[in-house]
Short mmCIF file of C-alpha atoms and ligand atoms in Angstrom, two decimals:
data_model
loop_
_atom_site.label_atom_id
_atom_site.label_comp_id
_atom_site.label_asym_id
_atom_site.label_seq_id
_atom_site.Cartn_x
_atom_site.Cartn_y
_atom_site.Cartn_z
CA UNK A 178 22.87 -44.40 -51.49
CA UNK A 179 21.12 -44.25 -48.46
CA UNK A 180 22.49 -47.23 -46.24
CA UNK A 181 20.91 -47.55 -42.26
CA UNK A 182 23.04 -49.33 -40.05
CA UNK A 183 21.22 -52.23 -37.94
CA UNK A 184 22.75 -53.53 -34.85
CA UNK A 185 24.23 -57.03 -34.88
CA UNK A 186 21.93 -58.14 -31.99
CA UNK A 187 19.08 -56.75 -33.38
CA UNK A 188 18.60 -58.59 -36.07
CA UNK A 189 17.20 -62.33 -37.16
CA UNK A 190 17.41 -64.65 -39.57
CA UNK A 191 14.70 -66.06 -40.20
CA UNK A 192 14.69 -68.82 -42.87
CA UNK A 193 13.77 -67.76 -46.31
CA UNK A 194 17.22 -64.53 -46.13
CA UNK A 195 14.70 -61.86 -45.95
CA UNK A 196 16.33 -59.82 -42.25
CA UNK A 197 13.49 -58.86 -40.24
CA UNK A 198 14.46 -56.42 -37.41
CA UNK A 199 13.33 -57.55 -33.65
CA UNK A 200 12.90 -54.97 -31.09
CA UNK A 201 11.16 -55.28 -27.52
CA UNK A 202 9.28 -52.58 -25.85
CA UNK A 203 9.25 -52.15 -21.84
CA UNK A 204 6.41 -51.37 -20.39
CA UNK A 205 5.64 -50.47 -16.84
CA UNK A 206 2.22 -49.85 -16.98
CA UNK A 207 -0.16 -51.72 -15.80
CA UNK A 208 -3.46 -50.14 -18.09
CA UNK A 209 -0.57 -49.60 -20.80
CA UNK A 210 1.06 -52.89 -20.74
CA UNK A 211 -2.99 -54.48 -20.97
CA UNK A 212 -4.66 -51.94 -23.46
CA UNK A 213 -1.46 -53.13 -26.26
CA UNK A 214 -1.90 -56.10 -25.42
CA UNK A 215 -5.65 -56.01 -25.75
CA UNK A 216 -5.61 -53.59 -29.08
CA UNK A 217 -3.23 -57.45 -30.42
CA UNK A 218 -5.72 -60.15 -29.23
CA UNK A 219 -8.39 -58.43 -31.36
CA UNK A 220 -6.27 -58.57 -34.40
CA UNK A 221 -6.87 -62.07 -33.83
CA UNK A 222 -2.26 -62.58 -32.19
CA UNK A 223 -2.06 -64.96 -29.60
CA UNK A 224 -0.11 -64.08 -26.94
CA UNK A 225 2.80 -65.98 -24.82
CA UNK A 226 2.98 -64.69 -21.21
CA UNK A 227 6.35 -65.87 -19.58
CA UNK A 228 6.19 -64.09 -16.01
CA UNK A 229 9.51 -63.57 -14.46
CA UNK A 230 11.54 -62.31 -11.33
CA UNK A 231 13.96 -61.66 -13.96
CA UNK A 232 18.14 -62.12 -13.57
CA UNK A 233 17.50 -64.82 -16.51
CA UNK A 234 19.61 -67.15 -17.14
CA UNK A 235 19.52 -70.60 -20.06
CA UNK A 236 15.83 -71.82 -17.69
CA UNK A 237 14.13 -68.73 -18.04
CA UNK A 238 15.45 -68.59 -21.59
CA UNK A 239 13.92 -72.58 -22.83
CA UNK A 240 10.81 -70.59 -21.47
CA UNK A 241 11.03 -67.23 -23.67
CA UNK A 242 12.27 -69.72 -26.59
CA UNK A 243 8.92 -72.19 -25.70
CA UNK A 244 6.51 -69.43 -25.91
CA UNK A 245 8.33 -67.41 -28.52
CA UNK A 246 7.92 -70.61 -31.07
CA UNK A 247 4.24 -71.24 -29.65
CA UNK A 248 2.36 -68.43 -30.03
CA UNK A 249 2.50 -64.51 -32.24
CA UNK A 250 3.67 -61.88 -29.87
CA UNK A 251 6.42 -63.43 -26.11
CA UNK A 252 5.64 -61.05 -23.09
CA UNK A 253 8.12 -61.27 -20.36
CA UNK A 254 7.12 -59.58 -16.71
CA UNK A 255 10.07 -58.80 -14.48
CA UNK A 256 9.18 -57.90 -11.48
CA UNK A 257 10.33 -59.36 -7.63
CA UNK A 258 7.47 -59.25 -5.77
CA UNK A 259 7.89 -58.33 -2.71
CA UNK A 260 4.54 -60.99 -1.75
CA UNK A 261 6.64 -63.73 -1.70
CA UNK A 262 9.05 -63.09 0.27
CA UNK A 263 9.12 -64.32 4.32
CA UNK A 264 12.00 -63.33 4.91
CA UNK A 265 13.01 -59.92 4.39
CA UNK A 266 17.02 -60.46 3.85
CA UNK A 267 16.38 -62.49 0.57
CA UNK A 268 14.71 -60.25 -1.09
CA UNK A 269 17.06 -57.25 -0.41
CA UNK A 270 19.29 -59.68 -1.45
CA UNK A 271 17.71 -61.52 -4.66
CA UNK A 272 20.14 -60.30 -7.35
CA UNK A 273 19.03 -57.97 -10.60
CA UNK A 274 20.46 -57.55 -13.41
CA UNK A 275 17.74 -55.31 -15.98
CA UNK A 276 19.81 -54.60 -18.71
CA UNK A 277 21.08 -57.39 -19.48
CA UNK A 278 18.07 -59.13 -19.31
CA UNK A 279 16.63 -56.83 -21.81
CA UNK A 280 19.25 -57.99 -24.40
CA UNK A 281 19.46 -61.53 -24.12
CA UNK A 282 15.46 -61.20 -24.06
CA UNK A 283 15.60 -59.35 -27.34
CA UNK A 284 17.87 -61.70 -28.57
CA UNK A 285 15.31 -64.48 -27.93
CA UNK A 286 12.85 -62.65 -29.70
CA UNK A 287 9.80 -61.20 -26.99
CA UNK A 288 8.46 -58.44 -27.77
CA UNK A 289 7.20 -56.76 -24.62
CA UNK A 290 8.12 -56.73 -21.18
CA UNK A 291 6.36 -55.77 -18.38
CA UNK A 292 7.94 -54.38 -15.68
CA UNK A 293 6.30 -52.98 -13.51
CA UNK A 294 7.05 -50.57 -9.68
CA UNK A 295 5.90 -52.01 -6.49
CA UNK A 296 3.64 -49.36 -6.48
CA UNK A 297 1.99 -49.52 -9.73
CA UNK A 298 1.30 -53.47 -9.06
CA UNK A 299 0.58 -52.75 -4.91
CA UNK A 300 -0.98 -49.39 -5.04
CA UNK A 301 -2.45 -50.81 -1.79
CA UNK A 302 -1.20 -52.80 0.84
CA UNK A 303 -2.92 -56.32 0.07
CA UNK A 304 -7.00 -56.65 1.55
CA UNK A 305 -6.89 -59.44 -0.74
CA UNK A 306 -5.68 -63.47 -0.53
CA UNK A 307 -6.12 -66.22 -2.96
CA UNK A 308 -4.74 -69.72 -1.33
CA UNK A 309 -5.23 -72.87 -2.68
CA UNK A 310 -4.86 -75.03 0.96
CA UNK A 311 -4.79 -78.34 -0.12
CA UNK A 312 -1.93 -77.80 -2.60
CA UNK A 313 -0.17 -74.97 -0.55
CA UNK A 314 0.15 -77.07 3.09
CA UNK A 315 2.92 -79.61 2.71
CA UNK A 316 7.13 -78.83 1.22
CA UNK A 317 7.02 -74.34 0.29
CA UNK A 318 4.26 -73.62 1.54
CA UNK A 319 5.00 -74.96 4.93
CA UNK A 320 8.65 -73.88 5.67
CA UNK A 321 8.23 -70.74 4.00
CA UNK A 322 5.09 -69.56 5.65
CA UNK A 323 2.34 -66.61 3.14
CA UNK A 324 4.86 -67.51 0.25
CA UNK A 325 1.81 -68.82 -1.60
CA UNK A 326 0.00 -66.43 -1.06
CA UNK A 327 2.29 -63.76 -2.28
CA UNK A 328 2.98 -66.10 -5.72
CA UNK A 329 -1.66 -66.67 -5.91
CA UNK A 330 -2.22 -62.76 -5.30
CA UNK A 331 0.74 -61.54 -7.79
CA UNK A 332 -0.13 -64.18 -10.34
CA UNK A 333 -3.98 -62.82 -10.30
CA UNK A 334 -2.41 -59.43 -10.65
CA UNK A 335 -0.29 -60.42 -13.94
CA UNK A 336 -3.34 -62.48 -15.28
CA UNK A 337 -5.16 -59.71 -15.73
CA UNK A 338 -3.02 -56.92 -17.19
CA UNK A 339 -1.32 -59.30 -19.74
CA UNK A 340 -4.42 -61.29 -21.31
CA UNK A 341 -1.85 -64.15 -22.67
CA UNK A 342 -3.85 -66.95 -24.34
CA UNK A 343 -0.33 -69.39 -22.71
CA UNK A 344 1.64 -68.89 -19.96
CA UNK A 345 5.01 -70.80 -18.81
CA UNK A 346 6.28 -71.83 -16.05
CA UNK A 347 8.88 -74.28 -14.40
CA UNK A 348 8.87 -77.50 -13.49
CA UNK A 349 11.62 -76.78 -10.78
CA UNK A 350 8.97 -75.05 -8.92
CA UNK A 351 6.10 -77.84 -9.62
CA UNK A 352 4.20 -77.06 -6.14
CA UNK A 353 3.61 -73.26 -7.23
CA UNK A 354 3.28 -75.07 -11.35
CA UNK A 355 -0.03 -76.66 -9.69
CA UNK A 356 -0.77 -73.42 -7.29
CA UNK A 357 -1.00 -70.97 -10.42
CA UNK A 358 -2.91 -74.13 -12.38
CA UNK A 359 -5.79 -74.57 -9.79
CA UNK A 360 -6.38 -70.50 -9.43
CA UNK A 361 -6.27 -70.81 -12.86
CA UNK A 362 -9.27 -73.39 -13.25
CA UNK A 363 -11.53 -71.92 -10.44
CA UNK A 364 -10.84 -68.56 -10.72
CA UNK A 365 -12.39 -69.52 -14.73
CA UNK A 366 -8.78 -67.47 -16.30
CA UNK A 367 -8.97 -67.67 -20.23
CA UNK A 368 -5.41 -68.95 -20.54
CA UNK A 369 -3.69 -72.71 -21.40
CA UNK A 370 -1.28 -73.26 -19.17
CA UNK A 371 1.66 -74.59 -20.26
CA UNK A 372 4.19 -76.41 -18.05
CA UNK A 373 8.67 -76.77 -19.32
CA UNK A 374 11.32 -78.60 -17.91
CA UNK A 375 14.52 -77.52 -14.84
CA UNK A 376 17.17 -76.80 -17.52
CA UNK A 377 20.09 -77.67 -14.87
CA UNK A 378 23.34 -77.58 -14.85
CA UNK A 379 26.17 -79.82 -16.32
CA UNK A 380 26.27 -81.09 -12.69
CA UNK A 381 22.41 -81.39 -11.99
CA UNK A 382 22.18 -78.80 -9.91
CA UNK A 383 19.49 -76.89 -11.82
CA UNK A 384 19.82 -72.99 -12.86
CA UNK A 385 18.00 -70.94 -10.18
CA UNK A 386 18.44 -67.13 -9.56
CA UNK A 387 19.56 -68.04 -6.72
CA UNK A 388 22.59 -68.96 -7.45
CA UNK A 389 24.49 -65.90 -8.87
CA UNK A 390 24.62 -65.45 -4.66
CA UNK A 391 26.72 -68.55 -4.01
CA UNK A 392 30.52 -68.54 -4.71
CA UNK A 393 31.83 -71.36 -7.08
CA UNK A 394 32.90 -73.66 -3.58
CA UNK A 395 28.95 -73.58 -3.28
CA UNK A 396 27.92 -74.37 -6.50
CA UNK A 397 30.05 -77.38 -5.88
CA UNK A 398 27.98 -78.52 -3.07
CA UNK A 399 24.46 -77.48 -3.75
CA UNK A 400 24.65 -80.05 -7.24
CA UNK A 401 24.71 -82.09 -3.91
CA UNK A 402 20.60 -81.57 -3.97
CA UNK A 403 20.22 -83.32 -7.55
CA UNK A 404 22.52 -86.02 -6.06
CA UNK A 405 20.60 -86.77 -3.30
CA UNK A 406 17.46 -86.84 -5.40
CA UNK A 407 18.96 -89.19 -8.00
CA UNK A 408 19.71 -91.10 -5.10
CA UNK A 409 16.53 -92.07 -3.52
CA UNK A 410 15.01 -92.24 -7.07
CA UNK A 411 17.18 -95.46 -8.04
CA UNK A 412 16.25 -96.69 -4.11
CA UNK A 413 13.36 -96.32 -4.98
CA UNK A 414 13.23 -98.08 -7.93
CA UNK A 415 14.86 -100.36 -6.85
CA UNK A 416 12.10 -101.48 -4.52
CA UNK A 417 13.77 -99.95 -1.33
CA UNK A 418 10.76 -98.07 0.94
CA UNK A 419 10.10 -94.76 0.66
CA UNK A 420 10.89 -94.42 5.43
CA UNK A 421 14.26 -95.71 4.18
CA UNK A 422 14.80 -93.34 1.82
CA UNK A 423 13.82 -90.64 3.92
CA UNK A 424 16.29 -91.15 5.82
CA UNK A 425 18.90 -92.54 3.63
CA UNK A 426 18.51 -89.03 1.62
CA UNK A 427 19.49 -86.90 5.39
CA UNK A 428 22.21 -89.44 6.98
CA UNK A 429 23.34 -89.07 3.30
CA UNK A 430 23.00 -84.60 3.75
CA UNK A 431 24.54 -84.61 7.07
CA UNK A 432 27.42 -86.80 5.74
CA UNK A 433 28.52 -84.15 2.79
CA UNK A 434 27.99 -81.95 4.60
CA UNK A 435 27.47 -79.49 1.63
CA UNK A 436 23.89 -78.85 2.67
CA UNK A 437 21.49 -78.31 5.22
CA UNK A 438 18.38 -79.59 4.79
CA UNK A 439 15.27 -78.07 5.28
CA UNK A 440 12.64 -81.09 3.66
CA UNK A 441 12.50 -84.30 1.21
CA UNK A 442 10.23 -85.44 0.20
CA UNK A 443 8.34 -87.78 -2.16
CA UNK A 444 4.86 -87.08 -2.59
CA UNK A 445 2.17 -87.04 -5.31
CA UNK A 446 2.63 -85.10 -8.47
CA UNK A 447 -0.47 -83.89 -8.85
CA UNK A 448 -2.21 -83.64 -5.38
CA UNK A 449 1.24 -83.48 -3.46
CA UNK A 450 -0.01 -85.30 -0.55
CA UNK A 451 3.04 -87.52 0.56
CA UNK A 452 4.04 -90.86 -0.76
CA UNK A 453 4.19 -94.21 2.24
CA UNK A 454 5.12 -96.45 -1.04
CA UNK A 455 5.65 -96.24 -4.76
CA UNK A 456 3.04 -98.32 -5.83
CA UNK A 457 3.37 -100.31 -9.87
CA UNK A 458 6.06 -98.77 -11.29
CA UNK A 459 4.74 -95.00 -9.68
CA UNK A 460 4.20 -93.01 -12.70
CA UNK A 461 2.70 -89.90 -10.60
CA UNK A 462 5.22 -90.39 -7.88
CA UNK A 463 7.50 -87.06 -7.83
CA UNK A 464 10.76 -86.29 -5.38
CA UNK A 465 11.31 -82.56 -3.89
CA UNK A 466 14.12 -81.39 -2.06
CA UNK A 467 15.15 -77.83 -0.52
CA UNK A 468 17.83 -77.90 1.79
CA UNK A 469 19.80 -73.79 2.75
CA UNK A 470 24.05 -74.21 0.70
CA UNK A 471 26.24 -70.62 2.15
CA UNK A 472 22.44 -70.34 3.61
CA UNK A 473 20.86 -69.95 0.38
CA UNK A 474 18.20 -71.45 0.18
CA UNK A 475 17.59 -73.84 -2.94
CA UNK A 476 14.30 -76.43 -4.80
CA UNK A 477 14.22 -78.26 -6.76
CA UNK A 478 12.24 -81.73 -7.88
CA UNK A 479 12.14 -84.76 -10.44
CA UNK A 480 9.46 -87.29 -11.07
CA UNK A 481 10.87 -91.06 -10.10
CA UNK A 482 9.67 -92.37 -13.73
CA UNK A 483 11.50 -89.43 -16.70
P1 AMP B 558 11.70 -66.94 -10.69
O1 AMP B 558 11.83 -65.67 -12.51
O2 AMP B 558 12.54 -67.81 -10.02
O3 AMP B 558 9.95 -66.72 -10.65
O4 AMP B 558 10.72 -67.92 -12.72
C1 AMP B 558 10.50 -68.08 -13.56
C2 AMP B 558 9.61 -68.41 -13.59
O5 AMP B 558 11.23 -69.52 -14.49
C3 AMP B 558 8.65 -69.52 -13.20
O6 AMP B 558 8.12 -70.73 -13.23
C4 AMP B 558 10.17 -70.36 -12.66
O7 AMP B 558 9.44 -72.56 -12.35
C5 AMP B 558 11.03 -71.04 -13.96
N1 AMP B 558 12.55 -71.62 -13.69
C6 AMP B 558 13.38 -70.70 -12.41
N2 AMP B 558 14.63 -71.56 -12.15
C7 AMP B 558 14.57 -72.94 -13.96
C8 AMP B 558 14.95 -73.79 -14.93
N3 AMP B 558 16.24 -74.36 -14.02
N4 AMP B 558 14.70 -74.49 -15.90
C9 AMP B 558 12.86 -74.15 -16.53
N5 AMP B 558 12.28 -73.01 -15.32
C10 AMP B 558 12.65 -71.78 -14.59
#
């Protein structure tokens, strides 16, 4: 009798007791991925796309699961985009976990991993720059000059190579989500953009690939960023003035000695314009924070009303 052995991690059990073998294909060439995916769109397959920089964690996982559940084919890109790093040391030290990432994606039911080389994504020094000034002049754009130009350029290229029906971004990088959404609208990319809530550790720390660079002590300290957001949220909901709350957050951060704050901002969730006073229930207000823990830059945000 012929027996075929299938490694357990390649088996996905569908509800009706049949076995399906899922295999993930790794594609490095932008031209090749585009060709493969265009052929699939011609046969009416809906493609879901999750752009990442790898070192995957459960935050990425929730995006991938959503993509798998809503589309016929799921593509995850893994590309640490040099153009979006304003700090060369941050780029050099960015974690790389490719083998584990692929194993994780296989288990999640991802179909294609698009992992291009830098030379293929940037065959020449970019001479094109895309910017969304209104949305990038504050917070991340202000403190990381050139960051969003790098994000917009790589996203435009990725959308070109991956003809997706839906693309998934995390709430954790809310400013990035808004900028990409604007880019999609204005450049008329035929793709639906979906945001997915932030996944957190039990102590509230937002999962991030950069957390891998923290010591266990540093991880505990890093949860302070979320605690400061929650404290500010409670104060604002109790009617405290925005200015007072901003001072409280700065003071509490200093007192705790856990994180060097870069900014704490209260802003409109859609326009990102700073909010001076919370009107009504503040349904469109969000709180944003960035700070350094053990020299590693971390960001987080929450909606005022969740
Ligand atoms: P990155 O690999 O950091 O570029 O992130 C890839 C995508 O995953 C982005 O859309 C992020 O917003 C999203 N992401 C990162 N961390 C989380 C998290 N903790 N929860 C949900 N989404 C996340």
